[in-house]
Tab-separated table of C-alpha atoms in Angstrom:
chain	number	residue	atom	x	y	z
A	1	MET	CA	10.876	-46.784	-8.642
A	2	THR	CA	11.445	-43.078	-8.163
A	3	SER	CA	10.437	-41.107	-5.123
A	4	THR	CA	9.108	-37.608	-5.228
A	5	ALA	CA	10.690	-35.275	-2.718
A	6	PRO	CA	8.301	-33.092	-0.735
A	7	PRO	CA	8.229	-29.450	-1.789
A	8	ARG	CA	10.872	-27.361	-0.091
A	9	ARG	CA	9.502	-25.045	2.556
A	10	LYS	CA	10.462	-21.479	1.883
A	11	THR	CA	12.032	-19.849	4.898
A	12	TRP	CA	11.896	-16.123	5.579
A	13	TRP	CA	15.404	-15.506	4.281
A	14	ARG	CA	14.392	-16.779	0.842
A	15	ARG	CA	12.202	-13.671	0.683
A	16	PRO	CA	14.824	-11.026	1.511
A	17	TRP	CA	12.405	-8.135	1.035
A	18	ILE	CA	10.163	-9.093	3.961
A	19	ALA	CA	12.407	-7.892	6.791
A	20	PRO	CA	13.298	-4.553	5.111
A	21	LEU	CA	9.612	-3.975	4.311
A	22	MET	CA	8.603	-4.485	7.927
A	23	MET	CA	11.404	-2.234	9.155
A	24	VAL	CA	10.420	0.532	6.729
A	25	VAL	CA	6.771	0.296	7.782
A	26	ALA	CA	7.713	0.291	11.476
A	27	ALA	CA	9.987	3.319	11.028
A	28	PHE	CA	7.368	5.225	9.047
A	29	LEU	CA	4.615	4.524	11.572
A	30	ALA	CA	6.882	5.366	14.509
A	31	PHE	CA	7.552	8.763	12.935
A	32	SER	CA	4.091	9.568	11.585
A	33	VAL	CA	1.564	8.225	14.096
A	34	PRO	CA	2.588	9.482	17.601
A	35	PRO	CA	1.504	13.127	17.046
A	36	TYR	CA	-2.050	11.912	16.423
A	37	LEU	CA	-2.142	9.747	19.541
A	38	THR	CA	-2.264	12.915	21.626
A	39	PHE	CA	-5.616	13.830	20.003
A	40	ASP	CA	-4.430	17.435	20.070
A	41	PRO	CA	-4.964	19.343	16.798
A	42	ALA	CA	-1.930	21.488	17.632
A	43	HIS	CA	0.301	18.443	17.011
A	44	SER	CA	-1.257	17.552	13.663
A	45	ARG	CA	1.099	17.345	10.698
A	46	LEU	CA	-1.779	18.559	8.507
A	47	GLU	CA	-3.333	21.904	9.284
A	48	PRO	CA	-7.093	21.597	9.952
A	49	PRO	CA	-9.203	23.912	7.794
A	50	PRO	CA	-10.471	26.933	9.771
A	51	GLY	CA	-13.920	26.390	11.228
A	52	ASN	CA	-14.052	22.674	10.372
A	53	ASP	CA	-14.356	20.819	13.690
A	54	LEU	CA	-14.993	17.475	11.986
A	55	TYR	CA	-11.741	17.400	10.020
A	56	TYR	CA	-9.309	16.579	12.830
A	57	PRO	CA	-11.255	13.647	14.400
A	58	LEU	CA	-11.707	12.103	10.951
A	59	LEU	CA	-8.029	12.698	10.172
A	60	VAL	CA	-7.049	10.853	13.364
A	61	ALA	CA	-9.382	7.977	12.455
A	62	HIS	CA	-7.886	7.913	8.953
A	63	VAL	CA	-4.351	7.754	10.373
A	64	LEU	CA	-5.218	4.984	12.850
A	65	CYS	CA	-7.014	2.884	10.216
A	66	GLY	CA	-4.110	3.449	7.845
A	67	THR	CA	-1.750	2.228	10.567
A	68	VAL	CA	-3.765	-0.978	10.896
A	69	ALA	CA	-3.724	-1.404	7.117
A	70	MET	CA	0.042	-0.976	6.759
A	71	ALA	CA	0.834	-3.270	9.696
A	72	THR	CA	-1.455	-6.122	8.626
A	73	ALA	CA	-0.553	-5.752	4.940
A	74	CYS	CA	2.997	-6.891	5.686
A	75	PHE	CA	1.657	-10.275	6.800
A	76	GLN	CA	-0.723	-10.491	3.856
A	77	VAL	CA	2.109	-10.289	1.313
A	78	TRP	CA	4.455	-12.585	3.266
A	79	PRO	CA	4.319	-15.882	1.307
A	80	ALA	CA	5.588	-18.064	4.171
A	81	PHE	CA	3.027	-16.674	6.610
A	82	ARG	CA	0.274	-17.056	4.017
A	83	ALA	CA	1.230	-20.664	3.310
A	84	ARG	CA	1.846	-21.906	6.859
A	85	HIS	CA	-0.748	-19.934	8.801
A	86	ARG	CA	-3.874	-19.913	6.680
A	87	THR	CA	-6.129	-19.044	9.603
A	88	GLY	CA	-3.829	-16.181	10.552
A	89	HIS	CA	-3.836	-15.034	6.927
A	90	ARG	CA	-7.632	-14.945	6.859
A	91	ILE	CA	-7.841	-13.102	10.192
A	92	THR	CA	-5.250	-10.463	9.294
A	93	GLY	CA	-6.890	-10.161	5.878
A	94	ARG	CA	-10.249	-9.323	7.433
A	95	VAL	CA	-8.584	-6.849	9.800
A	96	TYR	CA	-6.781	-5.268	6.836
A	97	VAL	CA	-10.006	-4.877	4.881
A	98	TYR	CA	-12.579	-3.945	7.534
A	99	ALA	CA	-10.460	-2.093	10.118
A	100	GLY	CA	-7.783	-0.794	7.789
A	101	ALA	CA	-8.046	-0.207	4.065
A	102	LEU	CA	-11.775	0.360	3.548
A	103	PRO	CA	-12.360	2.833	6.400
A	104	ALA	CA	-9.009	4.547	5.790
A	105	GLY	CA	-9.834	4.917	2.104
A	106	VAL	CA	-13.316	6.293	2.719
A	107	LEU	CA	-12.036	8.703	5.367
A	108	GLY	CA	-9.239	9.660	2.994
A	109	LEU	CA	-11.846	11.011	0.586
A	110	TYR	CA	-13.038	13.484	3.201
A	111	VAL	CA	-9.548	14.376	4.401
A	112	GLY	CA	-8.311	14.744	0.830
A	113	TRP	CA	-11.226	16.963	-0.168
A	114	HIS	CA	-10.385	19.414	2.619
A	115	THR	CA	-6.629	19.574	2.050
A	116	THR	CA	-5.000	22.978	2.210
A	117	ALA	CA	-2.155	21.927	-0.120
A	118	GLY	CA	-3.811	23.037	-3.337
A	119	PRO	CA	-5.983	21.544	-6.087
A	120	SER	CA	-3.392	19.142	-7.479
A	121	VAL	CA	-2.893	17.486	-4.087
A	122	LEU	CA	-6.668	17.482	-3.572
A	123	VAL	CA	-7.282	15.554	-6.814
A	124	ALA	CA	-4.367	13.185	-6.145
A	125	ASN	CA	-5.721	12.381	-2.672
A	126	LEU	CA	-9.222	11.749	-3.999
A	127	VAL	CA	-7.977	9.533	-6.830
A	128	GLY	CA	-5.642	7.592	-4.531
A	129	SER	CA	-8.303	7.045	-1.859
A	130	ALA	CA	-10.913	5.990	-4.425
A	131	LEU	CA	-8.508	3.530	-6.053
A	132	TRP	CA	-7.611	2.090	-2.651
A	133	VAL	CA	-11.272	1.474	-1.843
A	134	VAL	CA	-11.981	-0.011	-5.290
A	135	THR	CA	-8.978	-2.356	-5.361
A	136	THR	CA	-9.648	-3.546	-1.809
A	137	ALA	CA	-13.359	-4.106	-2.418
A	138	THR	CA	-12.628	-5.939	-5.667
A	139	GLY	CA	-10.078	-8.156	-3.927
A	140	LEU	CA	-12.621	-8.969	-1.222
A	141	TRP	CA	-15.261	-9.750	-3.842
A	142	MET	CA	-12.895	-12.093	-5.665
A	143	ALA	CA	-12.104	-13.930	-2.434
A	144	ARG	CA	-15.802	-14.398	-1.685
A	145	ARG	CA	-16.251	-15.880	-5.148
A	146	ARG	CA	-13.228	-18.143	-4.522
A	147	ARG	CA	-11.331	-16.639	-7.455
A	148	TYR	CA	-8.151	-16.626	-5.438
A	149	ASP	CA	-5.675	-15.820	-8.205
A	150	GLU	CA	-7.581	-12.655	-9.036
A	151	HIS	CA	-8.010	-11.986	-5.329
A	152	ARG	CA	-4.224	-11.931	-4.860
A	153	ARG	CA	-3.751	-9.644	-7.840
A	154	TRP	CA	-6.252	-7.074	-6.609
A	155	MET	CA	-5.039	-7.227	-3.028
A	156	SER	CA	-1.474	-6.753	-4.278
A	157	ARG	CA	-2.643	-3.507	-5.876
A	158	SER	CA	-4.394	-2.548	-2.650
A	159	PHE	CA	-1.135	-3.198	-0.793
A	160	ALA	CA	0.745	-0.962	-3.242
A	161	LEU	CA	-1.681	1.890	-2.581
A	162	ALA	CA	-1.433	1.352	1.174
A	163	MET	CA	2.342	1.783	0.973
A	164	SER	CA	2.233	4.764	-1.372
A	165	ILE	CA	1.920	7.209	1.526
A	166	ALA	CA	5.356	6.169	2.793
A	167	LEU	CA	6.951	6.446	-0.651
A	168	SER	CA	5.405	9.878	-1.189
A	169	ARG	CA	7.276	11.163	1.865
A	170	VAL	CA	10.519	9.878	0.369
A	171	ILE	CA	9.820	11.448	-3.026
A	172	ASN	CA	9.015	14.781	-1.376
A	173	VAL	CA	12.601	15.139	-0.202
A	174	PRO	CA	14.316	15.275	-3.634
A	175	ALA	CA	11.339	17.234	-4.978
A	176	MET	CA	11.914	19.899	-2.337
A	177	ILE	CA	15.663	19.912	-3.022
A	178	VAL	CA	15.090	20.424	-6.745
A	179	LEU	CA	12.330	23.033	-6.423
A	180	THR	CA	13.670	25.162	-3.554
A	181	PRO	CA	16.213	27.051	-5.719
A	182	GLN	CA	13.351	27.950	-8.080
A	183	VAL	CA	11.204	29.741	-5.485
A	184	ASP	CA	12.075	33.211	-6.768
A	185	THR	CA	11.819	32.267	-10.451
A	186	ALA	CA	9.277	29.548	-11.243
A	187	PHE	CA	7.124	30.280	-8.168
A	188	GLY	CA	7.405	34.068	-8.032
A	189	GLY	CA	8.743	34.004	-4.482
A	190	ASN	CA	5.781	31.998	-3.173
A	191	GLU	CA	7.308	29.367	-0.901
A	192	VAL	CA	3.904	27.871	-0.029
A	193	LEU	CA	3.213	27.233	-3.704
A	194	MET	CA	6.610	25.560	-4.044
A	195	ARG	CA	5.921	23.275	-1.067
A	196	ASN	CA	2.486	22.373	-2.397
A	197	THR	CA	4.030	21.528	-5.763
A	198	ALA	CA	6.637	19.278	-4.141
A	199	THR	CA	3.879	17.552	-2.155
A	200	SER	CA	1.864	17.139	-5.343
A	201	ILE	CA	4.769	15.381	-7.046
A	202	GLY	CA	4.958	12.873	-4.190
A	203	VAL	CA	1.264	12.080	-3.924
A	204	TRP	CA	0.890	11.622	-7.685
A	205	LEU	CA	4.121	9.765	-8.411
A	206	SER	CA	4.215	7.318	-5.487
A	207	PRO	CA	0.984	5.365	-6.240
A	208	LEU	CA	1.745	5.417	-9.959
A	209	LEU	CA	5.207	3.916	-9.480
A	210	LEU	CA	4.029	1.288	-6.997
A	211	LEU	CA	1.065	0.220	-9.139
A	212	LEU	CA	3.297	-0.086	-12.212
A	213	LEU	CA	5.840	-2.102	-10.212
A	214	THR	CA	3.112	-4.326	-8.768
A	215	ASP	CA	1.586	-5.146	-12.146
A	216	TRP	CA	5.037	-5.760	-13.627
A	217	VAL	CA	5.760	-8.298	-10.865
A	218	LEU	CA	2.324	-9.894	-11.286
A	219	GLU	CA	2.859	-10.281	-15.031
A	220	ARG	CA	6.271	-11.855	-14.487
A	221	ARG	CA	4.723	-14.400	-12.145
A	222	LYS	CA	2.082	-15.519	-14.596
A	223	PRO	CA	2.686	-19.136	-15.700
A	224	GLY	CA	2.516	-18.105	-19.358
A	225	ALA	CA	5.264	-15.543	-18.842
A	226	ARG	CA	7.804	-18.153	-17.915
A	227	ARG	CA	9.883	-20.226	-20.227
A	228	ALA	CA	7.983	-23.191	-21.575
A	229	ALA	CA	8.961	-26.547	-20.151
A	230	PRO	CA	11.328	-28.569	-22.374
A	231	ARG	CA	9.955	-31.450	-24.420
A	232	GLY	CA	9.893	-34.693	-22.558
A	233	ALA	CA	9.227	-33.030	-19.229
A	234	ALA	CA	6.723	-34.811	-17.092
A	235	ALA	CA	3.159	-33.828	-17.960
A	236	GLY	CA	1.013	-32.166	-15.374
A	237	VAL	CA	3.797	-30.234	-13.636
A	238	ARG	CA	2.513	-26.769	-12.840
A	239	LEU	CA	4.729	-23.741	-12.909
A	240	ALA	CA	4.743	-22.001	-9.557
A	241	THR	CA	3.489	-18.457	-9.402
A	242	GLY	CA	5.554	-17.484	-6.424
């Protein structure tokens, strides 16, 4: 008679990306959010359009909702938390959707439309915000229909878009380094145009890279993408999807 060992519980250190992810999110929020907690437009990292008194309050709301989204998203993608604390997963998931991603995405449409960083950044912001709303709403819809595999896939994409703002700031640094020497040539001495171009590279490239990475990981975790079980293996054994 053979005994079946219980499945091994996966501890946090078996997912080595969790701790770095949380530290990156904490560092990004600690740097980006405090200026908006003063509710003083003079401290804003984005210049409000002249004569638009609605822009700054909606920008602050967008930042605060985005903060909620990034913080709760870390727990949503943490497999151990999801497996051991199902109630906590559902609660943080609702907070992520209703107090984070959806309002931040909708507000991002307004903020993005009124950007002063040029048309390329404007379009990138609108596309990114719209995709964030669509992926989040689709993930919520799949959960309500109890199609949980598809729910995880769509919410993984939503998570990627939530984190794209942090990656865009990283990409902006090498973009600025590369483009700065070309101010007098490619940009005709217009430093503002050069900065807008560097910003454009970040806001376009960051969601694209993260969405491609996310779908690559999701495809690798499909049962059909793994090596078929050898002949003679016990029937009915399911391949884990992570």
